[in-house]
mmCIF file of C-alpha atoms in Angstrom:
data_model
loop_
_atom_site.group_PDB
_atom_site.id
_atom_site.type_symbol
_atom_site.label_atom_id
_atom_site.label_comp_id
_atom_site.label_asym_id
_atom_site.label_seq_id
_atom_site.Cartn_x
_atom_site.Cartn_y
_atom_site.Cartn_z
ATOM 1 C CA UNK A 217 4.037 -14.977 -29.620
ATOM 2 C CA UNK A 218 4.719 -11.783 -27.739
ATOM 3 C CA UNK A 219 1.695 -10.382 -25.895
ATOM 4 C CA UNK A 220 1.162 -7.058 -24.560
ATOM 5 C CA UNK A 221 -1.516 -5.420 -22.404
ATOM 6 C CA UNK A 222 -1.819 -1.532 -22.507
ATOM 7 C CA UNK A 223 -3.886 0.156 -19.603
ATOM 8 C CA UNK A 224 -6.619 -2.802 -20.288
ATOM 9 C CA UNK A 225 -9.391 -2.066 -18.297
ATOM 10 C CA UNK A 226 -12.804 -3.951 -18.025
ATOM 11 C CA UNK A 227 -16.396 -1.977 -16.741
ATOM 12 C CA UNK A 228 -19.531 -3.902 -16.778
ATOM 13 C CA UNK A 229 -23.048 -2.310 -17.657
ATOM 14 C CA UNK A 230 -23.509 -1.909 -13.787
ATOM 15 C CA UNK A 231 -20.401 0.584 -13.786
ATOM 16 C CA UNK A 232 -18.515 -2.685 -11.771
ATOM 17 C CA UNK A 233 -15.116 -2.014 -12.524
ATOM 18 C CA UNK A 234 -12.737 -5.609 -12.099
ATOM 19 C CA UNK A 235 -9.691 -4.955 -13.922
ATOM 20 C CA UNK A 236 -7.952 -1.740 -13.944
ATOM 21 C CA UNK A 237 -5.566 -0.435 -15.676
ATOM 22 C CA UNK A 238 -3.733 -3.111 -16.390
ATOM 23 C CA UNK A 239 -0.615 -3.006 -18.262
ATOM 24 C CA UNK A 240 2.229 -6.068 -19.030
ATOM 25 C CA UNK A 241 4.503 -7.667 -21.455
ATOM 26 C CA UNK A 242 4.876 -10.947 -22.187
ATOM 27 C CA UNK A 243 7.419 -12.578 -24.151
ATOM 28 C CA UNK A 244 7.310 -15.444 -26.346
ATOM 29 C CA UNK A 245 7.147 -18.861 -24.444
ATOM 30 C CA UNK A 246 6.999 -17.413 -21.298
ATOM 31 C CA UNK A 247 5.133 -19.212 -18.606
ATOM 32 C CA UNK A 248 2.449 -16.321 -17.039
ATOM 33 C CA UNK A 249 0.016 -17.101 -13.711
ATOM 34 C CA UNK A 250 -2.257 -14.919 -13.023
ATOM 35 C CA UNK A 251 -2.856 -15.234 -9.068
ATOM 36 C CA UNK A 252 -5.052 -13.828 -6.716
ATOM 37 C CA UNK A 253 -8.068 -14.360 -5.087
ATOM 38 C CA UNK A 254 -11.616 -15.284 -6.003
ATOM 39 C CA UNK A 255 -13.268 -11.668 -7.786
ATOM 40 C CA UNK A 256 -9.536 -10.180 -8.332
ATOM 41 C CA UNK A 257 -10.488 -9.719 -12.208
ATOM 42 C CA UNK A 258 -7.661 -12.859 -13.059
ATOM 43 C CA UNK A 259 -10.037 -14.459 -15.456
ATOM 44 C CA UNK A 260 -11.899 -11.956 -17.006
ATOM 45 C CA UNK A 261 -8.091 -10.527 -17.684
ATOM 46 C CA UNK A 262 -7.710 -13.728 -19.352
ATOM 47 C CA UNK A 263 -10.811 -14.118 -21.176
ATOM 48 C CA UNK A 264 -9.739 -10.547 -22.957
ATOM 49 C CA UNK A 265 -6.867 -11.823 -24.252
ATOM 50 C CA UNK A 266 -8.681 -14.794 -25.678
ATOM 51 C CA UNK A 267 -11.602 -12.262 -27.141
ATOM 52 C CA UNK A 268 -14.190 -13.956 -24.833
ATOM 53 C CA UNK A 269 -14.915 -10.425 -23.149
ATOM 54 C CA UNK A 270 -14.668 -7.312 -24.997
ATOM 55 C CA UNK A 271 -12.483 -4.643 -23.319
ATOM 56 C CA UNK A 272 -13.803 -1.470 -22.058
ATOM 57 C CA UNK A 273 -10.229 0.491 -22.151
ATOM 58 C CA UNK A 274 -6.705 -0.021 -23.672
ATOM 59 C CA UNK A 275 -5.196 -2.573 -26.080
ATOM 60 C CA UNK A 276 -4.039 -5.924 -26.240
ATOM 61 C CA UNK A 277 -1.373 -6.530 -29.137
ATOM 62 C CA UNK A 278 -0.162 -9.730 -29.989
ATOM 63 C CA UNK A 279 3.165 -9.583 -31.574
ATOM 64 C CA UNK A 280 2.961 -5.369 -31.833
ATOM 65 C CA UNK A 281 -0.636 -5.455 -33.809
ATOM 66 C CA UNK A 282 -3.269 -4.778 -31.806
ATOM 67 C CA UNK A 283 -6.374 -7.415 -31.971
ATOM 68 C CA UNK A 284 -9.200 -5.811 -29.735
ATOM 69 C CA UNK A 285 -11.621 -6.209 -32.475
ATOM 70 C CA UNK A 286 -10.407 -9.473 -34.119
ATOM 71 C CA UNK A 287 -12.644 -12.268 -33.066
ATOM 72 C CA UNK A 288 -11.907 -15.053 -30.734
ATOM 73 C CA UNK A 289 -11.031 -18.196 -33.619
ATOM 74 C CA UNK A 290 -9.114 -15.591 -35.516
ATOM 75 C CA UNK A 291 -6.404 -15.240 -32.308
ATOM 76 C CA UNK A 292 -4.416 -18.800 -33.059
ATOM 77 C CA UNK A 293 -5.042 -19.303 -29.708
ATOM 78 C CA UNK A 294 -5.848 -22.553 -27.118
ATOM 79 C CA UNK A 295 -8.285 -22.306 -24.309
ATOM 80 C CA UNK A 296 -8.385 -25.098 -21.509
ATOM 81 C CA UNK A 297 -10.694 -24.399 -18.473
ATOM 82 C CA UNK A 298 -11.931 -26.250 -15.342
ATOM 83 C CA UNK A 299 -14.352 -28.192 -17.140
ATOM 84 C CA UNK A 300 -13.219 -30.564 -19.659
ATOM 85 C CA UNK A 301 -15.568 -29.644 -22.110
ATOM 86 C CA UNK A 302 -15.144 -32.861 -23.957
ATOM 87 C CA UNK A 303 -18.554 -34.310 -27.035
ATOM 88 C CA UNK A 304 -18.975 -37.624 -24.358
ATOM 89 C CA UNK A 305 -20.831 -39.090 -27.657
ATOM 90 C CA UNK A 306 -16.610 -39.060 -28.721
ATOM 91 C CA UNK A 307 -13.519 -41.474 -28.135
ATOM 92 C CA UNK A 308 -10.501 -39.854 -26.998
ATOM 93 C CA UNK A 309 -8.916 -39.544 -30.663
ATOM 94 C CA UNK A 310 -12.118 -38.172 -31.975
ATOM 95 C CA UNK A 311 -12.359 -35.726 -29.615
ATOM 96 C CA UNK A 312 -8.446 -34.353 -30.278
ATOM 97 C CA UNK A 313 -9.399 -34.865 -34.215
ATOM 98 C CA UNK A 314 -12.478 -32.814 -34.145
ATOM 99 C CA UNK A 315 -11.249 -29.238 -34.643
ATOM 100 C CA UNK A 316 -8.917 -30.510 -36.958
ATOM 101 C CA UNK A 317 -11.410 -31.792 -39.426
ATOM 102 C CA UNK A 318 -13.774 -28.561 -39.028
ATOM 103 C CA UNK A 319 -10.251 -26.916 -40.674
ATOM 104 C CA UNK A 320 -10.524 -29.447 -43.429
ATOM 105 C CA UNK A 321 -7.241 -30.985 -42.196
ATOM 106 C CA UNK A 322 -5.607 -33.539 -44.399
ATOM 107 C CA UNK A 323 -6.989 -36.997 -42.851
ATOM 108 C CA UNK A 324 -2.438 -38.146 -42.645
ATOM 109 C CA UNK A 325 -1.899 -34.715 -41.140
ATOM 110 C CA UNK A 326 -4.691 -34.786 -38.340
ATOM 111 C CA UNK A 327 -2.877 -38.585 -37.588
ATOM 112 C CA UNK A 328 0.444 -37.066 -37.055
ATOM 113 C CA UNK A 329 -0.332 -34.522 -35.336
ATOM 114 C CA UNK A 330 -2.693 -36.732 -32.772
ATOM 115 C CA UNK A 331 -0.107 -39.156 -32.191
ATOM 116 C CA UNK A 332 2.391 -36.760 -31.292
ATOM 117 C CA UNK A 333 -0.158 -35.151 -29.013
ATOM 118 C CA UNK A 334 -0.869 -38.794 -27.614
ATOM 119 C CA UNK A 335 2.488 -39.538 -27.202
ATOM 120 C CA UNK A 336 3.270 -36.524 -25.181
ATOM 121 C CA UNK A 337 0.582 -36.660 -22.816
ATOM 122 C CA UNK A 338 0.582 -40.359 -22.731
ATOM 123 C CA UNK A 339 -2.686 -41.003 -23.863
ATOM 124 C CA UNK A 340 -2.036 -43.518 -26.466
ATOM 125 C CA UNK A 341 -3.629 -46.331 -24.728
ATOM 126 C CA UNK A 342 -6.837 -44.336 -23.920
ATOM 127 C CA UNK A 343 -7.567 -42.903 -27.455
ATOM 128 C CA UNK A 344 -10.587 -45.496 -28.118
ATOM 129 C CA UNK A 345 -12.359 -44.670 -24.817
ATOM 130 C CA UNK A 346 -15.048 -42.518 -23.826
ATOM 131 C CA UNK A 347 -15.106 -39.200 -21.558
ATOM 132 C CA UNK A 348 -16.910 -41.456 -18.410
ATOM 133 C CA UNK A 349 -14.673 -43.987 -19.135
ATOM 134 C CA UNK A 350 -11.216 -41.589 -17.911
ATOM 135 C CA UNK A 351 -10.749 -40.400 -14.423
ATOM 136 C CA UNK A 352 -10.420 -36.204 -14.120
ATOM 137 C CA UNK A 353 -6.823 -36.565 -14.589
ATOM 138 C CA UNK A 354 -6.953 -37.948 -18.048
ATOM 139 C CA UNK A 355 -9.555 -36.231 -19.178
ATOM 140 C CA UNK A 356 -7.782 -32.878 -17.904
ATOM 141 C CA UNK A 357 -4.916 -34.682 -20.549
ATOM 142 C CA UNK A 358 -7.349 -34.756 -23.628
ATOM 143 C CA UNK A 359 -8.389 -31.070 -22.872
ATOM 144 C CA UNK A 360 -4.997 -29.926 -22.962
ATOM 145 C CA UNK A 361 -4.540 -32.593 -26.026
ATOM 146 C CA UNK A 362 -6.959 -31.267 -28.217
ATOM 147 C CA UNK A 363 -5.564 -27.934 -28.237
ATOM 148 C CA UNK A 364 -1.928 -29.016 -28.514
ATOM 149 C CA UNK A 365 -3.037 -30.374 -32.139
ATOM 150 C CA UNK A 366 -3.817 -26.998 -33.408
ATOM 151 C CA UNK A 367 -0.772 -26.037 -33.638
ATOM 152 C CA UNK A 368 -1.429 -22.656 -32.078
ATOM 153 C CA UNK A 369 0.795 -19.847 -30.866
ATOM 154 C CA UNK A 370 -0.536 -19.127 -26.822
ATOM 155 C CA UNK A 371 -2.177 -21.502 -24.172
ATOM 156 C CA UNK A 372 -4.556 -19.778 -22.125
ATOM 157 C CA UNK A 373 -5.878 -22.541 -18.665
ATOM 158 C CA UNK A 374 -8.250 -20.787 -16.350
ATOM 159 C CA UNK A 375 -7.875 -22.774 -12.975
ATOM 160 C CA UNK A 376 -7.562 -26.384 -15.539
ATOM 161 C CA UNK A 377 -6.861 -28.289 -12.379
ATOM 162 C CA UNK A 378 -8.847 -27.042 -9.556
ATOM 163 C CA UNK A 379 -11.693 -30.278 -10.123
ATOM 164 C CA UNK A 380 -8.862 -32.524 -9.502
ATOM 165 C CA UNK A 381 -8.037 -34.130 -6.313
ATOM 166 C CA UNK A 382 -4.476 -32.706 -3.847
ATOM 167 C CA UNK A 383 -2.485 -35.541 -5.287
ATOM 168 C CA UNK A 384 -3.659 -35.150 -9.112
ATOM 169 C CA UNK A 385 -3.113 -31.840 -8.943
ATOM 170 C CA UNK A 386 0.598 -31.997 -8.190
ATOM 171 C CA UNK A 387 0.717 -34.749 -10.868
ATOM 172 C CA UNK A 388 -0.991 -32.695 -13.468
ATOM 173 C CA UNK A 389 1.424 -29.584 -12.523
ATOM 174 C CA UNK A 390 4.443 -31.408 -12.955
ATOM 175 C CA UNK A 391 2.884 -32.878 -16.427
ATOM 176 C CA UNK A 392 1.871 -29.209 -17.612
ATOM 177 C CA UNK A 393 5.071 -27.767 -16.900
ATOM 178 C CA UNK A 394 6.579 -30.806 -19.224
ATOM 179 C CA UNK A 395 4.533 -29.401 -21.669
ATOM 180 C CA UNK A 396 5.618 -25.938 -21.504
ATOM 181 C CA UNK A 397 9.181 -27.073 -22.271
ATOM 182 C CA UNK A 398 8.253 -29.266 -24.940
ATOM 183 C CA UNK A 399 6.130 -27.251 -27.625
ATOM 184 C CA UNK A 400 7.948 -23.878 -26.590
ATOM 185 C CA UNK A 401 4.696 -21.723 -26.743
ATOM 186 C CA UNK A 402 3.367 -19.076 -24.387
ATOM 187 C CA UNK A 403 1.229 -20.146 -21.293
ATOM 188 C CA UNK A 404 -0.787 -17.623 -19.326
ATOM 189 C CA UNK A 405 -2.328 -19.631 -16.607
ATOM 190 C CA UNK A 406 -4.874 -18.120 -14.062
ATOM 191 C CA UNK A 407 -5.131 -19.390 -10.506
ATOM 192 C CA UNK A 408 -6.113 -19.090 -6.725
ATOM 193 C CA UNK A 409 -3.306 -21.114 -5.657
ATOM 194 C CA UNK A 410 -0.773 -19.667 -4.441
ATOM 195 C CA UNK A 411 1.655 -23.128 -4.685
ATOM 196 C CA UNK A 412 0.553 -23.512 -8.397
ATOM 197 C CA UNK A 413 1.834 -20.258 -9.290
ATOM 198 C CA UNK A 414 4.799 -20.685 -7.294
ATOM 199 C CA UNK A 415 5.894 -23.948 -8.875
ATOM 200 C CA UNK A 416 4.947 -23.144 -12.685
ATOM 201 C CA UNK A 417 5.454 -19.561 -13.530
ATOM 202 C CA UNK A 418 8.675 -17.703 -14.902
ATOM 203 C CA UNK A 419 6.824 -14.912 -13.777
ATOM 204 C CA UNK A 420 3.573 -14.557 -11.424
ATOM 205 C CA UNK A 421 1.129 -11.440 -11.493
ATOM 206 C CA UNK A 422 -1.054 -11.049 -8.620
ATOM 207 C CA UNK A 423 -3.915 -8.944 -8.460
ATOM 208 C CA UNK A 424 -6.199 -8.080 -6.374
ATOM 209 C CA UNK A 425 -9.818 -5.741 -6.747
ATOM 210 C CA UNK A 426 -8.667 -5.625 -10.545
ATOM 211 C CA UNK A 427 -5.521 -4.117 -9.970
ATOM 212 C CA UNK A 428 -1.900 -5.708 -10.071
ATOM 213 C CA UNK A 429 -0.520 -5.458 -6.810
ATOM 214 C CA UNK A 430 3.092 -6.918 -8.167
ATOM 215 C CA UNK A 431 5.120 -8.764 -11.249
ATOM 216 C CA UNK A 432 7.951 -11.069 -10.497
ATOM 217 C CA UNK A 433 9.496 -14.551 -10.810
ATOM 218 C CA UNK A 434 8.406 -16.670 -8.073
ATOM 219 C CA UNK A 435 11.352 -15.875 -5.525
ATOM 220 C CA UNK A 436 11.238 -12.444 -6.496
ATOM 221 C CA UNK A 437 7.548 -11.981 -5.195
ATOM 222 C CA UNK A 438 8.639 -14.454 -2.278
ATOM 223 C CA UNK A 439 11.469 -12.710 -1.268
ATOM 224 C CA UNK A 440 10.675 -9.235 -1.440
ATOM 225 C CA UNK A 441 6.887 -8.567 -1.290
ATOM 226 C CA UNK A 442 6.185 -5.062 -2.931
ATOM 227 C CA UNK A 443 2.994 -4.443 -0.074
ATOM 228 C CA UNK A 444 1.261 -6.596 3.146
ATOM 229 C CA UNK A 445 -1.212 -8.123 0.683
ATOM 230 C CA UNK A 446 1.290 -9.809 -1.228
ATOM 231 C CA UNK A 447 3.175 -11.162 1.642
ATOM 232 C CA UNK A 448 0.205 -12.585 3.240
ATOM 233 C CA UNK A 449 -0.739 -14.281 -0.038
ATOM 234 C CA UNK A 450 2.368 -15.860 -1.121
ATOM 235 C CA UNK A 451 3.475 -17.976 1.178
ATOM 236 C CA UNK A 452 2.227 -21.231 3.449
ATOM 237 C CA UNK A 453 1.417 -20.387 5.437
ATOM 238 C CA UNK A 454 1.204 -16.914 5.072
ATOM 239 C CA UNK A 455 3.721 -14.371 6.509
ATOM 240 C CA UNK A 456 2.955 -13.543 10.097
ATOM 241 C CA UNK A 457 2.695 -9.265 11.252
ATOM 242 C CA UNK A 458 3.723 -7.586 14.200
ATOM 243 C CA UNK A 459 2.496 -3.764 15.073
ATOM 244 C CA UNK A 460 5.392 -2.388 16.645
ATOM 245 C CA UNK A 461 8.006 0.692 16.619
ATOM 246 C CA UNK A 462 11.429 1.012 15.832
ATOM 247 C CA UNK A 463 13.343 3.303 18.371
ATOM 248 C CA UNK A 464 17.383 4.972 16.497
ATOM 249 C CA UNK A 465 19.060 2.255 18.582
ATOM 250 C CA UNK A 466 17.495 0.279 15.902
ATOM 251 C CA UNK A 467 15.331 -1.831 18.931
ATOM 252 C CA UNK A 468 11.583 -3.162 17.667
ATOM 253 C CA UNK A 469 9.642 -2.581 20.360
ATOM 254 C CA UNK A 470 5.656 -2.638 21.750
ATOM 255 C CA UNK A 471 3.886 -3.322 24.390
ATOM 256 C CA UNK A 472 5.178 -7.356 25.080
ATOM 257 C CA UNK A 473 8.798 -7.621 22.818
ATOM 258 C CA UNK A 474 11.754 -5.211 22.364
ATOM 259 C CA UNK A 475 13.868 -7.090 19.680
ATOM 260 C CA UNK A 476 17.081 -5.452 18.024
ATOM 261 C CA UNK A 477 17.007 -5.298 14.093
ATOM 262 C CA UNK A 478 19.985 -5.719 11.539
ATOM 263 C CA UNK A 479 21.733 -2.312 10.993
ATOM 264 C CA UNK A 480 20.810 -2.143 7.242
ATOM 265 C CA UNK A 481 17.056 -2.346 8.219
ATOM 266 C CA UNK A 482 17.751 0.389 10.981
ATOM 267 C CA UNK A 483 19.580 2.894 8.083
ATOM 268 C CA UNK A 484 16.396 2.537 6.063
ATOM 269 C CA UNK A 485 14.280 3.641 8.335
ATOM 270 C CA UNK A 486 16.142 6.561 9.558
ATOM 271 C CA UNK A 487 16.625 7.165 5.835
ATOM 272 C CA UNK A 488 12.750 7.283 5.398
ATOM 273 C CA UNK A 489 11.640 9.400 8.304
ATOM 274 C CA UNK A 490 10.281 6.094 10.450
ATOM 275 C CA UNK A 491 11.776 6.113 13.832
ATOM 276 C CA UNK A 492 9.436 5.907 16.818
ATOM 277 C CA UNK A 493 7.225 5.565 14.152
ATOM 278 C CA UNK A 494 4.130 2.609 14.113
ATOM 279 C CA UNK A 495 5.332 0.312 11.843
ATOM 280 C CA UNK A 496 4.236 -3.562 10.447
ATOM 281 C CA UNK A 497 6.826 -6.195 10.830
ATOM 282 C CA UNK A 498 6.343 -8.955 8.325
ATOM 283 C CA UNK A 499 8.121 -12.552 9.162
ATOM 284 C CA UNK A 500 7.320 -15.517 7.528
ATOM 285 C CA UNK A 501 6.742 -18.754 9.548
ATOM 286 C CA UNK A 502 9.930 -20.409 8.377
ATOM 287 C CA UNK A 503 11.793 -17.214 9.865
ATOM 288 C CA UNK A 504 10.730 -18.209 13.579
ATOM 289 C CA UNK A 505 12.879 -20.865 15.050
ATOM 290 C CA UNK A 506 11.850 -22.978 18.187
ATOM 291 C CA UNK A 507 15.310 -24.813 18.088
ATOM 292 C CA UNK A 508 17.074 -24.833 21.291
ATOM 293 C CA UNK A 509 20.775 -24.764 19.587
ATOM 294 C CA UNK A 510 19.115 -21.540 17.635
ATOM 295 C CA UNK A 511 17.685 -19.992 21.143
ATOM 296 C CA UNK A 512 20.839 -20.478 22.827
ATOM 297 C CA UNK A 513 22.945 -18.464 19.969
ATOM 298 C CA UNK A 514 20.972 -15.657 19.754
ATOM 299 C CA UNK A 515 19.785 -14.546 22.943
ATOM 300 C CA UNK A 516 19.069 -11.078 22.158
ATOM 301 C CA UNK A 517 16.380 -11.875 19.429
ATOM 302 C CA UNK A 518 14.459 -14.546 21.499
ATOM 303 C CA UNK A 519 11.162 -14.330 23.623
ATOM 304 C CA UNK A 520 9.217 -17.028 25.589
ATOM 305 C CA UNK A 521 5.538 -17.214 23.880
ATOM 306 C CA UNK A 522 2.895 -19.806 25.646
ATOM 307 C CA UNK A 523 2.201 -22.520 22.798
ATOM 308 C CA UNK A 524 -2.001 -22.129 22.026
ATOM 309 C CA UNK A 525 -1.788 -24.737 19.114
ATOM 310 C CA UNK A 526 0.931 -27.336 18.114
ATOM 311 C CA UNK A 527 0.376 -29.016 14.894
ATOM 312 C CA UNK A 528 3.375 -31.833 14.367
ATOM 313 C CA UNK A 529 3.596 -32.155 10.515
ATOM 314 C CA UNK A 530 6.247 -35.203 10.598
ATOM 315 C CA UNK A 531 9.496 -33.385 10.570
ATOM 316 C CA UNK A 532 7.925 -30.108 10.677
ATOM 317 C CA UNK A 533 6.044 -28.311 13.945
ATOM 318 C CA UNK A 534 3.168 -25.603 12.949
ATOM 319 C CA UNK A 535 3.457 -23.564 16.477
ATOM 320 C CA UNK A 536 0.301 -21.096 16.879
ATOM 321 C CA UNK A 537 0.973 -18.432 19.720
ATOM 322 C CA UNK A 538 0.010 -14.714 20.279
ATOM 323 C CA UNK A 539 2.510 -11.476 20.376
ATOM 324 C CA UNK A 540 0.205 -9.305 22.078
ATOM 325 C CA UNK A 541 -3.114 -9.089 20.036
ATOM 326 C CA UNK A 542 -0.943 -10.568 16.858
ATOM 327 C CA UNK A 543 -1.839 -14.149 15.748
ATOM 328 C CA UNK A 544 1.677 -16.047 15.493
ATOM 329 C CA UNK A 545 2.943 -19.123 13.420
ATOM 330 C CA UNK A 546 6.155 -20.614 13.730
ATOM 331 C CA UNK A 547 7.456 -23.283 10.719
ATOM 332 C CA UNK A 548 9.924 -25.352 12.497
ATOM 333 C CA UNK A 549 11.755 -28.729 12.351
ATOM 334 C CA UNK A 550 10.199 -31.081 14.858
ATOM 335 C CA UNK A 551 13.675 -31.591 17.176
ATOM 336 C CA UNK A 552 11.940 -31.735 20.161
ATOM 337 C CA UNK A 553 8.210 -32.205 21.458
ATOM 338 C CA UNK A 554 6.057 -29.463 21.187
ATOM 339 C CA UNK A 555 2.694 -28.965 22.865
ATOM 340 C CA UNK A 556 -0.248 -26.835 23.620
ATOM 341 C CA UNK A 557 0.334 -24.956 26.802
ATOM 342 C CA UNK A 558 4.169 -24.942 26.514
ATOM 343 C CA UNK A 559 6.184 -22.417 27.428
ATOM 344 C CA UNK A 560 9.294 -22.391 25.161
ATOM 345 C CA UNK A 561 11.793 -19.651 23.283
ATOM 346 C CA UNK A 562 11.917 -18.781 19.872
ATOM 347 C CA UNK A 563 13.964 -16.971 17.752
ATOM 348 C CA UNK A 564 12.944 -14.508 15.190
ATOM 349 C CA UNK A 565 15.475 -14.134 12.340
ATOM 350 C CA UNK A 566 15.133 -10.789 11.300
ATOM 351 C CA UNK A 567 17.710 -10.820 9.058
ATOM 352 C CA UNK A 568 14.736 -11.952 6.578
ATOM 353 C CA UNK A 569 12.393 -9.781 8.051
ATOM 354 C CA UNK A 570 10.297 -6.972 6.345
ATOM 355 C CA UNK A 571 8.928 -3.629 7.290
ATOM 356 C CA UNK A 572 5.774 -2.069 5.934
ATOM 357 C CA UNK A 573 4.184 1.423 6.427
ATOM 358 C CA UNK A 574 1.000 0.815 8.227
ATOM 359 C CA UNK A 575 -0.714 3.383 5.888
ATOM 360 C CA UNK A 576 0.164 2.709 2.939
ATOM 361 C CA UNK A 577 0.665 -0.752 3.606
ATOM 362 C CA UNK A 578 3.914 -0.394 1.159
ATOM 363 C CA UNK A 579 7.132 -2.378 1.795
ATOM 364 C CA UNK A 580 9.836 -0.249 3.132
ATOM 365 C CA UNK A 581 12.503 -2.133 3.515
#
């Protein structure tokens, strides 16, 4: 089913406004995460498109007929949230049948259609227990099970796996994503984590105060962030900025570095009136190299920092230091010891930097 949002807004009897204007297509079996963090309107967003929350302004349209008014068991729709939800009184199997008999489903039908649900989410050996008898994982599984029985057109899951433990979590992401290429049916899934939308979606939205800040597949939103809010969200950790000026001999420059920048970046900015003007640069962790053989190379784009933190992730350093009053991460490969109160040289590739009006906040280049 093909979903579309038209300048959906939502406005609370206390005049709080948390979504705004927000408009977006989705096409049939797409997977959508909404993104963003806690208060950013992702859920009530979601809740609209489920009829849970009446909208205030626009329309929602699934497959070009607009449903604002058409109640929420009338949508064909699945809903999965954090809490499982699940009658505890139930096994497993009664708890997928339940909806199915409420629709007067024939008794062989409701067994098909359970045991292909079982078998999918490999619940077959679990269907005779009790809720308190399953750990959060499974029960997450019977959640999503009883829905998948329906038979319906969309999956909404608002933050399903956030009650889950680290390792569960990448289990039940990897299992949900199965899913999605199995039954073929729309997914809009809402979030805080950044990683979860990165690994799922075909496309992410992220929001923020109710309004969409961008819409992209996962390295499309990685790659080029449209603003600074963006790039410091996506991304682990997040993307590291440096207040500085860029002089037409295309040097970055402030108070402690003067680094040269690639020519194309250097055109831009004289293109859009930015020279000698304050500017943010925007490198991610991954960007900054502490590797001698990298130093060495490219003198011209290395400066010594003083090492305040080093955090030695197995074959990966996390080096915290300070530009000036900007907070510093390097994500490095662990070649050599790092420690606290080094003094070493990195390298900033800013082939993959960005630049961002300190205004606006708006990516320039």
């Amino acid at each position: 089913m093909k979903i579309t949002l038209r300048n959906v807004g939502k406005v609370y009897s206390n005049k709080l406004s948390v979504v705004k204007d927000f408009n977006l297509e989705i096409e049939e079996k797409e997977f959508i995460v909404f993104v963003g963090p806690s208060g950013c309107g992702k859920s009530t967003t979601l809740r609209m498109i489920a009829g849970l929350e009446s909208i205030t302004t626009g329309e929602i349209l699934f497959d070009d007929k607009v449903i604002n008014n058409v109640p929420p068991g009338q949508r064909n729709i699945a809903m999965v949230f954090q809490s499982y939800a699940l009658y505890p009184h139930m096994s497993v199997y009664q708890n997928m049948e339940f909806s199915l008999k409420i629709n007067k489903v024939p008794k062989k039908e409701r067994e098909e259609r359970i045991k292909k649900a079982s078998d999918l989410l490999g619940l077959n050996e679990y269907l005779n227990r009790k809720p308190k008898n399953l750990s959060g994982g499974q029960r997450q599984r019977v959640a999503v099970g009883r829905e998948i029985v329906r038979n319906v057109n969309v999956f909404l899951m608002d933050e399903p796996l956030s009650n889950l433990d680290a390792k569960l979590r990448v289990q039940m992401r990897a299992e949900i994503i199965k899913l999605h290429k199995e039954i073929q049916k729309t997914f809009i899934y809402v979030t805080h984590d950044q990683i979860e939308a990165m690994t799922m979606a075909t496309r992410i939205v992220i929001l923020k105060d109710g309004v969409i800040q961008q819409i992209g597949t996962p390295k499309e939103v990685y790659d080029t962030p449209s603003n600074l809010f963006v790039a410091s969200f996506i991304g682990t950790p997040a993307t590291n900025f440096i207040k500085g000026y860029v002089n037409n001999q295309g040097i970055f420059y402030n108070d402690d570095i003067r680094i040269p920048i690639p020519k194309r970046i250097l055109e831009k900015l004289l293109k859009e009136n930015c020279i000698d003007k304050e500017v943010i640069l925007g490198i991610r962790p991954e960007d900054i190299y502490t590797s001698d053989e990298l130093v060495n190379k490219f003198e011209e784009s290395v400066i010594d920092i003083n090492v305040d933190v080093s955090e030695l992730l197995g074959s990966e350093y996390n080096v915290l230091f300070r530009i000036g009053n900007d907070n510093i991460i390097s994500k490095s490969k662990a070649t050599k010891i790092i420690s606290a109160d080094d003094k070493i040289k990195i390298y900033l590739d800013l082939e993959k930097c960005h630049i961002f009006d300190i205004e606006s906040t708006l990516l320039i280049i």
